[in-house]
Amino acid sequence: MTQTTITLYTRNRCPLCDKAKVTLDELKQEWNFKLEEVDIETSDELTERYGLMIPVVHLDGEEVGFGFVDKFDISNRLQEKTKSNELK
């Protein structure tokens, strides 16, 4: 079984991004996933795509949240993903 990956698209000097990181760090205590951070300012394409939306959270490549990242919502998505993987 492959490990779930959460990707956090972020940038420097972004208070919402800092809050999202804290939320995801808290979730890591409950759930087993790999957390990747991507600074959108390293790519013109990412800046264009996510500039007004950050932070953006992807769960295994699927966008599951942006702006204010809700811990309860991400936790539910992780639970759904775990159940789905167990059925495979």
Short mmCIF file of N, CA and C in Angstrom, two decimals:
data_model
loop_
_atom_site.label_atom_id
_atom_site.label_comp_id
_atom_site.label_asym_id
_atom_site.label_seq_id
_atom_site.Cartn_x
_atom_site.Cartn_y
_atom_site.Cartn_z
N MET A 1 0.85 -1.18 0.00
CA MET A 1 0.00 0.00 0.00
C MET A 1 0.89 1.25 0.00
N THR A 2 0.60 2.18 -0.87
CA THR A 2 1.39 3.40 -0.94
C THR A 2 0.94 4.39 0.12
N GLN A 3 1.90 5.19 0.57
CA GLN A 3 1.60 6.18 1.61
C GLN A 3 0.88 7.38 0.98
N THR A 4 -0.09 7.88 1.68
CA THR A 4 -0.82 9.07 1.26
C THR A 4 0.11 10.28 1.33
N THR A 5 0.00 11.15 0.33
CA THR A 5 0.80 12.37 0.29
C THR A 5 -0.11 13.58 0.29
N ILE A 6 0.17 14.51 1.20
CA ILE A 6 -0.51 15.80 1.20
C ILE A 6 0.50 16.83 0.72
N THR A 7 0.12 17.59 -0.29
CA THR A 7 0.95 18.66 -0.82
C THR A 7 0.33 19.99 -0.42
N LEU A 8 1.15 20.83 0.20
CA LEU A 8 0.71 22.17 0.60
C LEU A 8 1.39 23.19 -0.30
N TYR A 9 0.58 23.84 -1.13
CA TYR A 9 1.10 24.92 -1.98
C TYR A 9 1.04 26.20 -1.17
N THR A 10 2.18 26.88 -1.07
CA THR A 10 2.33 27.99 -0.14
C THR A 10 3.26 29.05 -0.72
N ARG A 11 3.48 30.10 0.04
CA ARG A 11 4.49 31.11 -0.30
C ARG A 11 4.94 31.78 1.00
N ASN A 12 6.05 32.48 0.93
CA ASN A 12 6.55 33.20 2.10
C ASN A 12 5.60 34.35 2.46
N ARG A 13 5.64 34.74 3.72
CA ARG A 13 4.85 35.87 4.22
C ARG A 13 3.35 35.68 3.94
N CYS A 14 2.86 34.50 4.28
CA CYS A 14 1.45 34.16 4.06
C CYS A 14 0.89 33.60 5.37
N PRO A 15 0.20 34.45 6.15
CA PRO A 15 -0.33 33.99 7.44
C PRO A 15 -1.28 32.79 7.33
N LEU A 16 -2.11 32.75 6.31
CA LEU A 16 -3.00 31.59 6.14
C LEU A 16 -2.20 30.33 5.86
N CYS A 17 -1.09 30.47 5.14
CA CYS A 17 -0.23 29.32 4.86
C CYS A 17 0.39 28.80 6.16
N ASP A 18 0.82 29.72 7.01
CA ASP A 18 1.39 29.33 8.30
C ASP A 18 0.36 28.57 9.13
N LYS A 19 -0.88 29.04 9.13
CA LYS A 19 -1.95 28.36 9.87
C LYS A 19 -2.23 26.98 9.28
N ALA A 20 -2.22 26.89 7.96
CA ALA A 20 -2.45 25.60 7.29
C ALA A 20 -1.36 24.60 7.68
N LYS A 21 -0.12 25.07 7.73
CA LYS A 21 1.00 24.19 8.10
C LYS A 21 0.83 23.67 9.51
N VAL A 22 0.42 24.52 10.44
CA VAL A 22 0.17 24.09 11.82
C VAL A 22 -0.95 23.04 11.84
N THR A 23 -2.02 23.29 11.10
CA THR A 23 -3.14 22.35 11.02
C THR A 23 -2.68 21.00 10.50
N LEU A 24 -1.88 21.00 9.42
CA LEU A 24 -1.41 19.74 8.84
C LEU A 24 -0.43 19.03 9.78
N ASP A 25 0.39 19.79 10.49
CA ASP A 25 1.29 19.18 11.48
C ASP A 25 0.48 18.50 12.59
N GLU A 26 -0.62 19.12 13.01
CA GLU A 26 -1.50 18.52 14.01
C GLU A 26 -2.12 17.23 13.47
N LEU A 27 -2.53 17.25 12.22
CA LEU A 27 -3.14 16.06 11.60
C LEU A 27 -2.12 14.92 11.47
N LYS A 28 -0.84 15.26 11.30
CA LYS A 28 0.19 14.23 11.18
C LYS A 28 0.31 13.42 12.46
N GLN A 29 -0.12 13.97 13.59
CA GLN A 29 -0.10 13.23 14.85
C GLN A 29 -1.19 12.16 14.88
N GLU A 30 -2.23 12.35 14.06
CA GLU A 30 -3.36 11.41 14.04
C GLU A 30 -3.31 10.48 12.82
N TRP A 31 -2.76 10.96 11.73
CA TRP A 31 -2.81 10.23 10.46
C TRP A 31 -1.39 10.03 9.92
N ASN A 32 -1.22 8.93 9.18
CA ASN A 32 0.06 8.63 8.56
C ASN A 32 0.06 9.13 7.12
N PHE A 33 0.72 10.25 6.88
CA PHE A 33 0.84 10.77 5.52
C PHE A 33 2.16 11.52 5.39
N LYS A 34 2.59 11.62 4.15
CA LYS A 34 3.79 12.39 3.85
C LYS A 34 3.36 13.80 3.49
N LEU A 35 4.02 14.80 4.09
CA LEU A 35 3.69 16.20 3.82
C LEU A 35 4.77 16.82 2.96
N GLU A 36 4.35 17.36 1.83
CA GLU A 36 5.26 18.07 0.93
C GLU A 36 4.81 19.53 0.86
N GLU A 37 5.76 20.43 0.97
CA GLU A 37 5.46 21.85 0.81
C GLU A 37 6.05 22.32 -0.51
N VAL A 38 5.25 23.07 -1.27
CA VAL A 38 5.70 23.61 -2.54
C VAL A 38 5.50 25.12 -2.51
N ASP A 39 6.59 25.86 -2.67
CA ASP A 39 6.54 27.32 -2.73
C ASP A 39 6.13 27.71 -4.14
N ILE A 40 4.94 28.29 -4.29
CA ILE A 40 4.44 28.61 -5.64
C ILE A 40 5.29 29.67 -6.33
N GLU A 41 6.06 30.43 -5.56
CA GLU A 41 6.88 31.48 -6.16
C GLU A 41 8.09 30.93 -6.92
N THR A 42 8.31 29.61 -6.84
CA THR A 42 9.40 29.00 -7.59
C THR A 42 8.98 28.69 -9.02
N SER A 43 7.71 28.90 -9.34
CA SER A 43 7.20 28.54 -10.66
C SER A 43 6.16 29.57 -11.11
N ASP A 44 6.36 30.13 -12.29
CA ASP A 44 5.37 31.07 -12.84
C ASP A 44 4.01 30.38 -13.01
N GLU A 45 4.04 29.12 -13.45
CA GLU A 45 2.80 28.38 -13.67
C GLU A 45 2.03 28.20 -12.36
N LEU A 46 2.74 27.82 -11.29
CA LEU A 46 2.07 27.65 -10.00
C LEU A 46 1.58 28.98 -9.45
N THR A 47 2.36 30.03 -9.62
CA THR A 47 1.94 31.36 -9.16
C THR A 47 0.67 31.79 -9.88
N GLU A 48 0.62 31.54 -11.18
CA GLU A 48 -0.57 31.90 -11.96
C GLU A 48 -1.77 31.06 -11.54
N ARG A 49 -1.56 29.77 -11.30
CA ARG A 49 -2.65 28.86 -10.97
C ARG A 49 -3.19 29.10 -9.56
N TYR A 50 -2.28 29.30 -8.58
CA TYR A 50 -2.69 29.33 -7.18
C TYR A 50 -2.50 30.66 -6.47
N GLY A 51 -2.01 31.67 -7.16
CA GLY A 51 -1.65 32.93 -6.53
C GLY A 51 -2.69 33.53 -5.61
N LEU A 52 -3.95 33.50 -6.01
CA LEU A 52 -5.01 34.10 -5.21
C LEU A 52 -5.70 33.10 -4.29
N MET A 53 -5.33 31.82 -4.41
CA MET A 53 -6.02 30.76 -3.66
C MET A 53 -5.24 30.27 -2.44
N ILE A 54 -3.95 30.52 -2.37
CA ILE A 54 -3.12 29.87 -1.37
C ILE A 54 -3.56 30.16 0.05
N PRO A 55 -3.34 29.25 0.95
CA PRO A 55 -2.72 27.94 0.72
C PRO A 55 -3.69 27.00 0.02
N VAL A 56 -3.12 26.09 -0.76
CA VAL A 56 -3.90 25.07 -1.45
C VAL A 56 -3.39 23.71 -0.97
N VAL A 57 -4.32 22.82 -0.64
CA VAL A 57 -3.96 21.49 -0.15
C VAL A 57 -4.44 20.44 -1.16
N HIS A 58 -3.50 19.58 -1.55
CA HIS A 58 -3.83 18.44 -2.42
C HIS A 58 -3.61 17.16 -1.63
N LEU A 59 -4.52 16.23 -1.76
CA LEU A 59 -4.40 14.91 -1.16
C LEU A 59 -4.23 13.92 -2.30
N ASP A 60 -3.03 13.38 -2.41
CA ASP A 60 -2.68 12.48 -3.52
C ASP A 60 -3.08 13.08 -4.87
N GLY A 61 -2.77 14.36 -5.04
CA GLY A 61 -2.99 15.03 -6.32
C GLY A 61 -4.35 15.66 -6.50
N GLU A 62 -5.28 15.40 -5.58
CA GLU A 62 -6.63 15.96 -5.67
C GLU A 62 -6.76 17.16 -4.75
N GLU A 63 -7.21 18.27 -5.30
CA GLU A 63 -7.39 19.48 -4.49
C GLU A 63 -8.51 19.24 -3.48
N VAL A 64 -8.18 19.43 -2.18
CA VAL A 64 -9.17 19.19 -1.13
C VAL A 64 -9.40 20.41 -0.25
N GLY A 65 -8.68 21.49 -0.50
CA GLY A 65 -8.90 22.69 0.28
C GLY A 65 -8.03 23.84 -0.17
N PHE A 66 -8.51 25.05 0.06
CA PHE A 66 -7.70 26.24 -0.23
C PHE A 66 -8.20 27.38 0.62
N GLY A 67 -7.34 28.41 0.75
CA GLY A 67 -7.68 29.54 1.60
C GLY A 67 -7.59 29.13 3.05
N PHE A 68 -8.70 29.16 3.76
CA PHE A 68 -8.71 28.68 5.13
C PHE A 68 -8.80 27.16 5.10
N VAL A 69 -7.76 26.49 5.62
CA VAL A 69 -7.71 25.02 5.60
C VAL A 69 -8.38 24.50 6.86
N ASP A 70 -9.46 23.74 6.67
CA ASP A 70 -10.27 23.24 7.76
C ASP A 70 -9.76 21.86 8.23
N LYS A 71 -9.32 21.79 9.48
CA LYS A 71 -8.76 20.55 10.02
C LYS A 71 -9.77 19.40 9.94
N PHE A 72 -11.01 19.66 10.31
CA PHE A 72 -12.04 18.63 10.32
C PHE A 72 -12.28 18.09 8.91
N ASP A 73 -12.33 18.99 7.93
CA ASP A 73 -12.56 18.58 6.55
C ASP A 73 -11.40 17.72 6.02
N ILE A 74 -10.17 18.15 6.28
CA ILE A 74 -9.01 17.37 5.81
C ILE A 74 -8.97 16.02 6.51
N SER A 75 -9.30 16.00 7.79
CA SER A 75 -9.34 14.73 8.53
C SER A 75 -10.37 13.78 7.92
N ASN A 76 -11.53 14.30 7.56
CA ASN A 76 -12.56 13.47 6.90
C ASN A 76 -12.06 12.93 5.57
N ARG A 77 -11.36 13.76 4.81
CA ARG A 77 -10.81 13.32 3.53
C ARG A 77 -9.78 12.22 3.72
N LEU A 78 -8.95 12.36 4.75
CA LEU A 78 -7.95 11.33 5.05
C LEU A 78 -8.64 10.02 5.44
N GLN A 79 -9.72 10.13 6.21
CA GLN A 79 -10.47 8.94 6.61
C GLN A 79 -11.08 8.25 5.39
N GLU A 80 -11.67 9.02 4.49
CA GLU A 80 -12.24 8.47 3.26
C GLU A 80 -11.17 7.78 2.44
N LYS A 81 -10.01 8.42 2.33
CA LYS A 81 -8.90 7.87 1.55
C LYS A 81 -8.42 6.54 2.16
N THR A 82 -8.32 6.49 3.48
CA THR A 82 -7.88 5.28 4.17
C THR A 82 -8.87 4.14 3.92
N LYS A 83 -10.16 4.43 4.04
CA LYS A 83 -11.17 3.42 3.79
C LYS A 83 -11.12 2.94 2.35
N SER A 84 -10.96 3.86 1.43
CA SER A 84 -10.88 3.51 0.01
C SER A 84 -9.69 2.61 -0.27
N ASN A 85 -8.55 2.92 0.34
CA ASN A 85 -7.34 2.11 0.14
C ASN A 85 -7.49 0.73 0.75
N GLU A 86 -8.22 0.62 1.86
CA GLU A 86 -8.42 -0.67 2.50
C GLU A 86 -9.30 -1.59 1.65
N LEU A 87 -10.19 -1.00 0.86
CA LEU A 87 -11.09 -1.79 0.01
C LEU A 87 -10.39 -2.31 -1.24
N LYS A 88 -9.26 -1.73 -1.59
CA LYS A 88 -8.55 -2.13 -2.81
C LYS A 88 -7.80 -3.42 -2.62
#
